[in-house]
């Protein structure tokens, strides 16, 4: 158990819908990262927050957004869903944003299926 | 754009064999991490290397960071079925930038 929790574990929805994925980081970790993993693209970095502020952006679509709340939990919002958004979505957390403090601990993931 | 290439993509071996997985880039990384992921679960951090030429051992696993900090290898001695999984390398570019992940090596060890 990494100490990172993600809900829900599975999510099945239809095209055009909007969903919210939730992540609670390990106790004491200030950085939260979101990743998308699909068979053909591998693990793709989406976005990082550090202590409530957006720190880095990766290949995140405009239809996707995220935030980190004062209690440090984070939510990833996916809207206008398309079939191609079906994937595993992972949240990871680390103590800080760089170096050894960037050692990331991953949650169990949310499997999103868009029908 | 920094890229990490992992090879081989797939590896299927018998219990007791040795193997090496490679992670290569044309870019320099300030640190490099190796993760192992099992189906349906999140990646689990195995090791972080930060110094060029550094070698770290974790039981039967040996990790090496290249002298120029552009490449890394993972060597497994006497592989066991429990080593089966997806091995991912991830590099940090300039300090503070997000990790870049390779696409991984899928290892299958049969008894």
mmCIF file of C-alpha atoms in Angstrom, chain B residues 22-106:
data_model
loop_
_atom_site.group_PDB
_atom_site.id
_atom_site.type_symbol
_atom_site.label_atom_id
_atom_site.label_comp_id
_atom_site.label_asym_id
_atom_site.label_seq_id
_atom_site.Cartn_x
_atom_site.Cartn_y
_atom_site.Cartn_z
ATOM 1 C CA UNK B 22 17.976 -0.791 -20.920
ATOM 2 C CA UNK B 23 16.775 2.793 -20.710
ATOM 3 C CA UNK B 24 18.385 5.228 -23.149
ATOM 4 C CA UNK B 25 18.104 8.877 -24.042
ATOM 5 C CA UNK B 26 19.998 11.551 -25.917
ATOM 6 C CA UNK B 27 19.249 13.924 -23.046
ATOM 7 C CA UNK B 28 20.905 14.319 -19.681
ATOM 8 C CA UNK B 29 18.815 13.622 -16.616
ATOM 9 C CA UNK B 30 19.412 14.981 -13.128
ATOM 10 C CA UNK B 31 17.991 11.775 -11.676
ATOM 11 C CA UNK B 32 16.462 8.561 -12.904
ATOM 12 C CA UNK B 33 13.978 6.263 -11.253
ATOM 13 C CA UNK B 34 12.938 2.683 -11.898
ATOM 14 C CA UNK B 35 9.434 1.454 -11.200
ATOM 15 C CA UNK B 36 7.738 -1.941 -11.402
ATOM 16 C CA UNK B 37 4.066 -2.222 -12.214
ATOM 17 C CA UNK B 38 1.788 -5.235 -11.965
ATOM 18 C CA UNK B 39 -1.441 -5.522 -13.995
ATOM 19 C CA UNK B 40 -4.224 -3.352 -12.630
ATOM 20 C CA UNK B 41 -1.990 -1.642 -10.079
ATOM 21 C CA UNK B 42 0.032 1.520 -9.882
ATOM 22 C CA UNK B 43 3.802 1.613 -10.486
ATOM 23 C CA UNK B 44 5.942 0.970 -7.418
ATOM 24 C CA UNK B 45 9.232 2.815 -7.015
ATOM 25 C CA UNK B 46 12.264 0.505 -6.911
ATOM 26 C CA UNK B 47 15.207 2.897 -6.873
ATOM 27 C CA UNK B 48 16.423 6.416 -7.625
ATOM 28 C CA UNK B 49 19.885 7.089 -9.053
ATOM 29 C CA UNK B 50 21.335 10.587 -9.256
ATOM 30 C CA UNK B 51 25.118 10.342 -9.771
ATOM 31 C CA UNK B 52 26.735 9.425 -13.085
ATOM 32 C CA UNK B 53 28.212 5.922 -12.849
ATOM 33 C CA UNK B 54 26.201 5.121 -9.738
ATOM 34 C CA UNK B 55 25.359 1.479 -9.076
ATOM 35 C CA UNK B 56 22.649 0.444 -6.633
ATOM 36 C CA UNK B 57 21.689 -3.057 -5.625
ATOM 37 C CA UNK B 58 18.338 -4.221 -4.376
ATOM 38 C CA UNK B 59 18.619 -7.945 -3.596
ATOM 39 C CA UNK B 60 18.871 -9.608 -7.044
ATOM 40 C CA UNK B 61 18.342 -6.331 -8.911
ATOM 41 C CA UNK B 62 21.274 -4.134 -9.918
ATOM 42 C CA UNK B 63 20.679 -0.630 -11.252
ATOM 43 C CA UNK B 64 23.299 1.452 -13.016
ATOM 44 C CA UNK B 65 23.220 5.075 -14.100
ATOM 45 C CA UNK B 66 25.424 5.895 -17.075
ATOM 46 C CA UNK B 67 28.481 8.088 -16.595
ATOM 47 C CA UNK B 68 26.920 10.816 -18.731
ATOM 48 C CA UNK B 69 23.542 10.444 -16.986
ATOM 49 C CA UNK B 70 21.825 9.720 -20.307
ATOM 50 C CA UNK B 71 21.159 6.035 -19.836
ATOM 51 C CA UNK B 72 20.495 3.391 -17.234
ATOM 52 C CA UNK B 73 20.226 -0.350 -16.964
ATOM 53 C CA UNK B 74 18.475 -2.815 -14.727
ATOM 54 C CA UNK B 75 20.020 -6.255 -14.333
ATOM 55 C CA UNK B 76 18.140 -9.093 -12.669
ATOM 56 C CA UNK B 77 20.061 -12.142 -11.510
ATOM 57 C CA UNK B 78 18.364 -15.538 -11.289
ATOM 58 C CA UNK B 79 14.931 -14.242 -12.239
ATOM 59 C CA UNK B 80 11.918 -15.609 -10.388
ATOM 60 C CA UNK B 81 8.223 -15.707 -11.375
ATOM 61 C CA UNK B 82 7.605 -12.977 -8.824
ATOM 62 C CA UNK B 83 9.730 -10.623 -10.926
ATOM 63 C CA UNK B 84 7.070 -10.672 -13.636
ATOM 64 C CA UNK B 85 5.721 -7.232 -14.410
ATOM 65 C CA UNK B 86 6.179 -4.012 -16.342
ATOM 66 C CA UNK B 87 9.451 -2.223 -15.606
ATOM 67 C CA UNK B 88 9.425 1.516 -16.210
ATOM 68 C CA UNK B 89 12.269 3.981 -16.121
ATOM 69 C CA UNK B 90 11.567 7.657 -15.506
ATOM 70 C CA UNK B 91 13.932 10.569 -15.822
ATOM 71 C CA UNK B 92 13.886 14.004 -14.305
ATOM 72 C CA UNK B 93 15.318 16.673 -16.572
ATOM 73 C CA UNK B 94 16.136 19.986 -15.078
ATOM 74 C CA UNK B 95 15.524 19.879 -11.362
ATOM 75 C CA UNK B 96 11.904 20.530 -10.686
ATOM 76 C CA UNK B 97 10.560 19.379 -14.030
ATOM 77 C CA UNK B 98 8.084 16.536 -14.311
ATOM 78 C CA UNK B 99 9.275 12.970 -14.743
ATOM 79 C CA UNK B 100 9.449 11.548 -18.253
ATOM 80 C CA UNK B 101 8.547 7.879 -18.419
ATOM 81 C CA UNK B 102 9.721 5.291 -20.882
ATOM 82 C CA UNK B 103 7.108 2.963 -22.367
ATOM 83 C CA UNK B 104 8.400 0.081 -20.297
ATOM 84 C CA UNK B 105 9.659 -3.459 -20.603
ATOM 85 C CA UNK B 106 7.163 -6.240 -19.983
#
